[in-house]
mmCIF file of C-alpha atoms in Angstrom:
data_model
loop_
_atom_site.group_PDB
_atom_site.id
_atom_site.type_symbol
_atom_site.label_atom_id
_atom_site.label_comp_id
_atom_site.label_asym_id
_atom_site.label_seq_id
_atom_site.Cartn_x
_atom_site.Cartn_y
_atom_site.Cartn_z
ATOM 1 C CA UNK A 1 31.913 -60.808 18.413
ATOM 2 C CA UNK A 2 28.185 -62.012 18.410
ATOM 3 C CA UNK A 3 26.551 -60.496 20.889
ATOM 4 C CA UNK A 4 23.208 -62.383 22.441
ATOM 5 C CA UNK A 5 20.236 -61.004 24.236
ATOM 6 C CA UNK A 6 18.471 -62.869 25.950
ATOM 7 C CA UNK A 7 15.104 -61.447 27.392
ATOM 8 C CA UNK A 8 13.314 -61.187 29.152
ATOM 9 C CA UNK A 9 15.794 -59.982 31.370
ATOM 10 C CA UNK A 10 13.743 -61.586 34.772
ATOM 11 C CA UNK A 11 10.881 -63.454 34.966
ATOM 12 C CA UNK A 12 8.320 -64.596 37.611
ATOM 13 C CA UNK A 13 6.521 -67.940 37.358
ATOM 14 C CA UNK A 14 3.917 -69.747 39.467
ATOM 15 C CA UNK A 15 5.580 -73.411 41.007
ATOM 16 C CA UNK A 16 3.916 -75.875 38.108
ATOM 17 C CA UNK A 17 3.648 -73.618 35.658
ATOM 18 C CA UNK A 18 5.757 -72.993 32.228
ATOM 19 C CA UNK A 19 8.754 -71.096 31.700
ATOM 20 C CA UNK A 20 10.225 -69.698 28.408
ATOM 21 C CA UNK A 21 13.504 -67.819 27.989
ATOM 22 C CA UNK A 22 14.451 -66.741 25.084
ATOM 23 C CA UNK A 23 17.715 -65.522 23.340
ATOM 24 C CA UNK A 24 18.582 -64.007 19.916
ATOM 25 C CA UNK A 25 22.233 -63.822 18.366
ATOM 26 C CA UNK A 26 23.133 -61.278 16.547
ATOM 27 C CA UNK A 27 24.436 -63.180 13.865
ATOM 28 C CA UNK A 28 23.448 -66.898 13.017
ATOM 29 C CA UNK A 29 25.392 -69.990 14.716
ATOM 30 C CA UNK A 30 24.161 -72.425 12.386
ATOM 31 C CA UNK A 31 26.883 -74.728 10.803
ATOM 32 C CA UNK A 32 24.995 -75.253 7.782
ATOM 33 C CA UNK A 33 27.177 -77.631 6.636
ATOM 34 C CA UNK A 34 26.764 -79.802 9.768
ATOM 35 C CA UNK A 35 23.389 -78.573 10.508
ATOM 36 C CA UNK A 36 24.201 -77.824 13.982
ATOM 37 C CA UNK A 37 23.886 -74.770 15.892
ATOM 38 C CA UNK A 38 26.336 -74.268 18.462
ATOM 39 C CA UNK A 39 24.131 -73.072 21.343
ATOM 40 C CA UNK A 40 24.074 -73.784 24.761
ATOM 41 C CA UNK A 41 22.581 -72.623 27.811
ATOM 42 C CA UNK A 42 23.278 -72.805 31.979
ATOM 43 C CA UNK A 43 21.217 -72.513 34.755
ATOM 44 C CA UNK A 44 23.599 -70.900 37.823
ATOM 45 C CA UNK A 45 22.657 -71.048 41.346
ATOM 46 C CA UNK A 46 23.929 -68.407 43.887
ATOM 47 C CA UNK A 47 27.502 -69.253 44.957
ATOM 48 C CA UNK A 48 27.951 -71.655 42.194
ATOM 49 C CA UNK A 49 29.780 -72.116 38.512
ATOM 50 C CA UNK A 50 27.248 -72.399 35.790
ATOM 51 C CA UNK A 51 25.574 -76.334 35.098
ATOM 52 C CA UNK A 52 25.508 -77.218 31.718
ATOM 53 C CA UNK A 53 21.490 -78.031 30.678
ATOM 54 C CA UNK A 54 21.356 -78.193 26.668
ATOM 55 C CA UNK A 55 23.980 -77.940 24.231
ATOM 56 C CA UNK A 56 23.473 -78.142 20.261
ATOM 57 C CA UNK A 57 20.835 -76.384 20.869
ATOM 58 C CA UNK A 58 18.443 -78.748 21.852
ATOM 59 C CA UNK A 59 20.345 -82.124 23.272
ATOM 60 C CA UNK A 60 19.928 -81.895 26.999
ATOM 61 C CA UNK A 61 22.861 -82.691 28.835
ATOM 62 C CA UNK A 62 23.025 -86.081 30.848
ATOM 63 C CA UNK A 63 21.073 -85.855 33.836
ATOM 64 C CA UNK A 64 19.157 -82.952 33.423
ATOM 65 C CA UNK A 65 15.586 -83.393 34.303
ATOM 66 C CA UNK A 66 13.530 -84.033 31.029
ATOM 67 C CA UNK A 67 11.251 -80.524 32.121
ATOM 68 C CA UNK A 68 13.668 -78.647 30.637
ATOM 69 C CA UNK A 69 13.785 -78.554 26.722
ATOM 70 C CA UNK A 70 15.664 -76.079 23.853
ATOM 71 C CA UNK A 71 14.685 -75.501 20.519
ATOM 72 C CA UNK A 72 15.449 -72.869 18.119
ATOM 73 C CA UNK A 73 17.696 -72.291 15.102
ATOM 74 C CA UNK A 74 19.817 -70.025 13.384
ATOM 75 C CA UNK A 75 19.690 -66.622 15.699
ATOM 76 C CA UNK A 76 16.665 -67.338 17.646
ATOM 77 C CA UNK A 77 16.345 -69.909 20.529
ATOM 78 C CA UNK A 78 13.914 -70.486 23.070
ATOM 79 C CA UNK A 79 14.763 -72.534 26.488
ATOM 80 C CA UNK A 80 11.736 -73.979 28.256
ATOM 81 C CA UNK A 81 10.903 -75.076 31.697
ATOM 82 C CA UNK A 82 7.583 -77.212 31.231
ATOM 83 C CA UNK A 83 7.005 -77.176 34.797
ATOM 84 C CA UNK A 84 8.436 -75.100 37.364
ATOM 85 C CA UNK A 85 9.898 -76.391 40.560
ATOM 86 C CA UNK A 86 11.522 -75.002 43.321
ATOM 87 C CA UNK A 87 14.749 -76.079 42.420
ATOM 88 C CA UNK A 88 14.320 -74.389 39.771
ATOM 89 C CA UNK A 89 14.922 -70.621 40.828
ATOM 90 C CA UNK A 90 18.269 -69.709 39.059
ATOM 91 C CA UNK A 91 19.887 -67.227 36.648
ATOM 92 C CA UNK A 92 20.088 -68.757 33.194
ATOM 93 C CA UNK A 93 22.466 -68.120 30.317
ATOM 94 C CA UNK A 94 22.473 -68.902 26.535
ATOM 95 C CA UNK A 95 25.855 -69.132 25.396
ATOM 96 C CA UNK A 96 27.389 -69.538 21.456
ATOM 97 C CA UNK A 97 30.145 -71.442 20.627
ATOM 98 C CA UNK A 98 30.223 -70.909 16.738
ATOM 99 C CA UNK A 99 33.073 -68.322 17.090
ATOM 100 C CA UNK A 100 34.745 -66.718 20.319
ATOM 101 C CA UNK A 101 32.260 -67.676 22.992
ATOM 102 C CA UNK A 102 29.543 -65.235 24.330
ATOM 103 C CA UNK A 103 26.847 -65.460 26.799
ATOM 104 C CA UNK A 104 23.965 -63.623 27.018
ATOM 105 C CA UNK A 105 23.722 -61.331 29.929
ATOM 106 C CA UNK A 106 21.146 -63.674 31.843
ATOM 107 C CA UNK A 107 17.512 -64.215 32.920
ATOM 108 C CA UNK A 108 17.003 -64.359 36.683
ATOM 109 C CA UNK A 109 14.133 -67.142 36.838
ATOM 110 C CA UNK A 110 11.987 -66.836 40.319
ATOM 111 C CA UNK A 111 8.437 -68.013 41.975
ATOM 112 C CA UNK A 112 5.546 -66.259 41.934
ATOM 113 C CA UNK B 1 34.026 -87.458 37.916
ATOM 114 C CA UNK B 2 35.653 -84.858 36.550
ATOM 115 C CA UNK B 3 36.962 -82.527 38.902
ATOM 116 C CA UNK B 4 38.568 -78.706 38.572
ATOM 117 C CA UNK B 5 39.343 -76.769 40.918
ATOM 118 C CA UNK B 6 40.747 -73.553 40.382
ATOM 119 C CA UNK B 7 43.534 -71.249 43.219
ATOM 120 C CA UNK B 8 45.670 -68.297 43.257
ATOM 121 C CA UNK B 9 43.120 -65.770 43.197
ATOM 122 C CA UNK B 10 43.232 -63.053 45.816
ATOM 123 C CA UNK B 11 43.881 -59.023 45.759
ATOM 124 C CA UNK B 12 46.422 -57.571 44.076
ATOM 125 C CA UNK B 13 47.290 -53.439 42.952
ATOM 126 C CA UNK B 14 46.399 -52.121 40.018
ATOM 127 C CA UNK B 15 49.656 -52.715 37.295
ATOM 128 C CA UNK B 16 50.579 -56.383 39.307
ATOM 129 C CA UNK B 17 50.708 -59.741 38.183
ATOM 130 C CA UNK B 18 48.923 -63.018 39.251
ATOM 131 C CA UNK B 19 48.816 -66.662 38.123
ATOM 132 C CA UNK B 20 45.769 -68.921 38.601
ATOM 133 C CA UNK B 21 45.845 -72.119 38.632
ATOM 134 C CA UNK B 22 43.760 -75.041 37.680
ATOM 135 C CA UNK B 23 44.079 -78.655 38.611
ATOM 136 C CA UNK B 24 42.343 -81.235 36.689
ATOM 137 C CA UNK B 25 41.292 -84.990 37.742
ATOM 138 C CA UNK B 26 38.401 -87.696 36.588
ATOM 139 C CA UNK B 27 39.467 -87.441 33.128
ATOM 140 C CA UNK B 28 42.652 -87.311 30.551
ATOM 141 C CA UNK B 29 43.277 -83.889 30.661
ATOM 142 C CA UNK B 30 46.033 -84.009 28.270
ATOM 143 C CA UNK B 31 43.480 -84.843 25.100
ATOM 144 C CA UNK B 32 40.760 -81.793 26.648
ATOM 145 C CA UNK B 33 41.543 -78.581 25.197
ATOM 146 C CA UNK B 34 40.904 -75.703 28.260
ATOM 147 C CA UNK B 35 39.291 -72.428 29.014
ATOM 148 C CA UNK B 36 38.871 -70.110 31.166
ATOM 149 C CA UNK B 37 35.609 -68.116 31.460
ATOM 150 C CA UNK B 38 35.289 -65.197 34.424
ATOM 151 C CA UNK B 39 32.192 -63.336 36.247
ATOM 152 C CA UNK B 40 31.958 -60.116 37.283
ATOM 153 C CA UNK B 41 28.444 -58.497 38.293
ATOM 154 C CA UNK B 42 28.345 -56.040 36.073
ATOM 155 C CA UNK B 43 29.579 -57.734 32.626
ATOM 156 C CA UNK B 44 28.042 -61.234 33.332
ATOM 157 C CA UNK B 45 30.083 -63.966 31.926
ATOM 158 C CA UNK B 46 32.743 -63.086 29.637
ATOM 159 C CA UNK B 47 35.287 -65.623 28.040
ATOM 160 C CA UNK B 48 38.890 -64.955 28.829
ATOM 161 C CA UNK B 49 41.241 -67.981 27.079
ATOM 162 C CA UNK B 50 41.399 -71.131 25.158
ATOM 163 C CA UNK B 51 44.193 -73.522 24.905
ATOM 164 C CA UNK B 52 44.511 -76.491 22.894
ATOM 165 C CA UNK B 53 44.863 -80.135 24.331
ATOM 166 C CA UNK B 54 48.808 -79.994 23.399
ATOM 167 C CA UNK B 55 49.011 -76.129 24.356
ATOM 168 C CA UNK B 56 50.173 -75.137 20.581
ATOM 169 C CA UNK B 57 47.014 -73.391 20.264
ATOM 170 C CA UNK B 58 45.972 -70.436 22.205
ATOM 171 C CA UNK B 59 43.339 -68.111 21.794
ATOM 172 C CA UNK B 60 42.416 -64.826 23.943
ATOM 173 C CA UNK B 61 39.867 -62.306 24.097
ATOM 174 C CA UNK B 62 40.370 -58.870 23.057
ATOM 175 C CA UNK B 63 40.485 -57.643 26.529
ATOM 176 C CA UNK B 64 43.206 -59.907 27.777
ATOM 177 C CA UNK B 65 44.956 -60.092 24.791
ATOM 178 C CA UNK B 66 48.961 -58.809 25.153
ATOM 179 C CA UNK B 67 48.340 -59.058 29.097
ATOM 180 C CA UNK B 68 47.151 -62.863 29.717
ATOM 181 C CA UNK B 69 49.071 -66.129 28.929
ATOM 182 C CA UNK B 70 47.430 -69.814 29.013
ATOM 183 C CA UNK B 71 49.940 -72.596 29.703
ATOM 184 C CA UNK B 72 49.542 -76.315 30.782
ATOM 185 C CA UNK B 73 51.755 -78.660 32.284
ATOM 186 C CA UNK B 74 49.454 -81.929 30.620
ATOM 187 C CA UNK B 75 52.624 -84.479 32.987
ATOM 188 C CA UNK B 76 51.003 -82.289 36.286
ATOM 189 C CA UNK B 77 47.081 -82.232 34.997
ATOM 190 C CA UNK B 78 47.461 -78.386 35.977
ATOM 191 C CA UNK B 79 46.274 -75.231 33.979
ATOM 192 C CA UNK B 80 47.436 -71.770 34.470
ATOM 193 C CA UNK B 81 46.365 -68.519 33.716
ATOM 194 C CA UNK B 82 49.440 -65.648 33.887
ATOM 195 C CA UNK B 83 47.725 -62.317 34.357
ATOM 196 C CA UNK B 84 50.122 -59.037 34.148
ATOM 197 C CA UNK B 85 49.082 -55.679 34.044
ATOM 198 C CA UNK B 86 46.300 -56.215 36.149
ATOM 199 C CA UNK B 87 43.155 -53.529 35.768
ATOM 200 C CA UNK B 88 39.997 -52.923 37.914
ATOM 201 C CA UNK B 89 37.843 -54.017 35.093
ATOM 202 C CA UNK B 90 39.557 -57.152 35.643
ATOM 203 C CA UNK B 91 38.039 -57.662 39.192
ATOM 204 C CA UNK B 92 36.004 -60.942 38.698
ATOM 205 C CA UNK B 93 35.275 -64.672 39.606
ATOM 206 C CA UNK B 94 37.348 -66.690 37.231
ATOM 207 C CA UNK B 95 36.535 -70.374 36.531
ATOM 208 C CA UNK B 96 38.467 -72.872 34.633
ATOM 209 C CA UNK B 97 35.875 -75.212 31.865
ATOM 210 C CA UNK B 98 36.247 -78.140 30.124
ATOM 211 C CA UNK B 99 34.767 -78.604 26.898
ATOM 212 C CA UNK B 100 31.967 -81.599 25.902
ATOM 213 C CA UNK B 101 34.084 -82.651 23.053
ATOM 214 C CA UNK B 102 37.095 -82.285 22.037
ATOM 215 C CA UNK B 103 36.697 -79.392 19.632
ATOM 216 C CA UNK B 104 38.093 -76.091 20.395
ATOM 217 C CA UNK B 105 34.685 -74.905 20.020
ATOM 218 C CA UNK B 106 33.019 -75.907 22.856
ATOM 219 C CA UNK B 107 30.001 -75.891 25.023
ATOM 220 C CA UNK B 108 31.523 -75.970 28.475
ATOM 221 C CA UNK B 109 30.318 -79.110 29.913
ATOM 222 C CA UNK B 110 32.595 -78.844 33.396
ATOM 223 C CA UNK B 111 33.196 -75.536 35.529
ATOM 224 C CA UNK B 112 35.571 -75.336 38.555
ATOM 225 C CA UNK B 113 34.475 -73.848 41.856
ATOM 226 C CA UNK B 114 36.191 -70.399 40.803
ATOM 227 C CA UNK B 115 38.249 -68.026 42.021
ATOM 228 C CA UNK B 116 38.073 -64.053 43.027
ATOM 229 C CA UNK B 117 40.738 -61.570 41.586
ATOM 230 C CA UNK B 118 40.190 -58.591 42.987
ATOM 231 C CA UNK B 119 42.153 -55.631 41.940
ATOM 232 C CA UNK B 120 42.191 -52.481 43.686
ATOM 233 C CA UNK B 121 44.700 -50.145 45.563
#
């Protein structure tokens, strides 16, 4: 299985400010011969599934607010927050889809 | 709108079965393959089972494997999740996801509400 770490593991950010989570996989989930990485990530709220943000990596899913942006390829992928709201406060995961899918254990995102 | 909503969770002893359901609406479920994806506290989110949009293909993870079995009635827009053998480590929220595309391989674009197995004595 590929295992992915995400880290760091919580993180505390001023309302306004910018947020970065990163994750790593431990083995790459680029389909080179696509040139897609099959990466996603969630945000989950308390008592609720996970919400779909980006997927591909970097495409952000319909109606996600354009704050939030993806990058990364390969094994290492960064989500950012360009300017944290309220709303905001959540647990977010990175998930792979290039074989058996796997999440990375989660960043629990709060206000400072 | 698409629309899941997953039932038949509850307690259950250690050894017994259970069968979850998930029901399906806002889209054609019947060209969507399926998974299920569960939550505990201490493992996070772990994928369970995939099943193909015609059900010929199923897929399991290593944990479930031998003790799980994915079916779909596509005529009913219902998913189900057989679970025998039931263990504590098996204690979780489990949701039902739809994929963005239509690739086995998905991101999972949809979640159900979820529901909690709980297994203990």
């Amino acid at each position: 299985d590929i295992v992915m770490t995400q880290s760091p593991d919580s993180l505390t950010v001023s309302l306004g400010e910018r947020a970065t989570i990163n994750c790593k996989s431990s083995q790459s989930v680029l389909d080179s011969s696509k040139n897609m990485n099959y990466l996603g990530w969630y945000q989950q709220k308390p008592g609720q599934p996970p919400k779909l943000l980006i997927y591909w990596a970097s495409i952000r899913e319909s109606g996600v607010p354009d704050r939030f942006s993806a990058s990364g390829s390969g094994t290492d992928f960064t989500l950012t927050i360009s300017s944290l709201q309220a709303e905001d406060v959540a647990v977010y995961y990175c998930q792979q889809y290039y074989s058996a899918p796997t999440f990375g254990q989660g960043t629990r995102l709060e206000i400072k | 709108q698409v629309h899941l909503v997953e039932s038949g969770g509850g307690v259950v002893q250690p050894g017994r079965s259970l069968r979850l359901s998930c029901a399906a609406a806002g889209f054609t479920f019947s060209t969507y393959a399926m998974h299920w994806v569960r939550q505990t506290p201490g493992k996070g989110l772990e994928w369970v089972a995939l099943i193909s949009y015609d059900g010929r293909i199923k897929k399991y993870a290593d944990s479930v494997k031998g003790r799980f079995t994915l079916s779909r009635d596509n005529s009913k827009n219902t998913l189900f999740l057989q679970m025998h053998s039931l263990r504590a480590e098996d204690t979780a929220v489990y949701y039902c996801a739809r994929p963005g595309g239509y690739d086995l391989r998905g991101y999972f674009a949809n979640w159900g509400q979820g529901t909690l197995v709980t297994v203990s004595s």
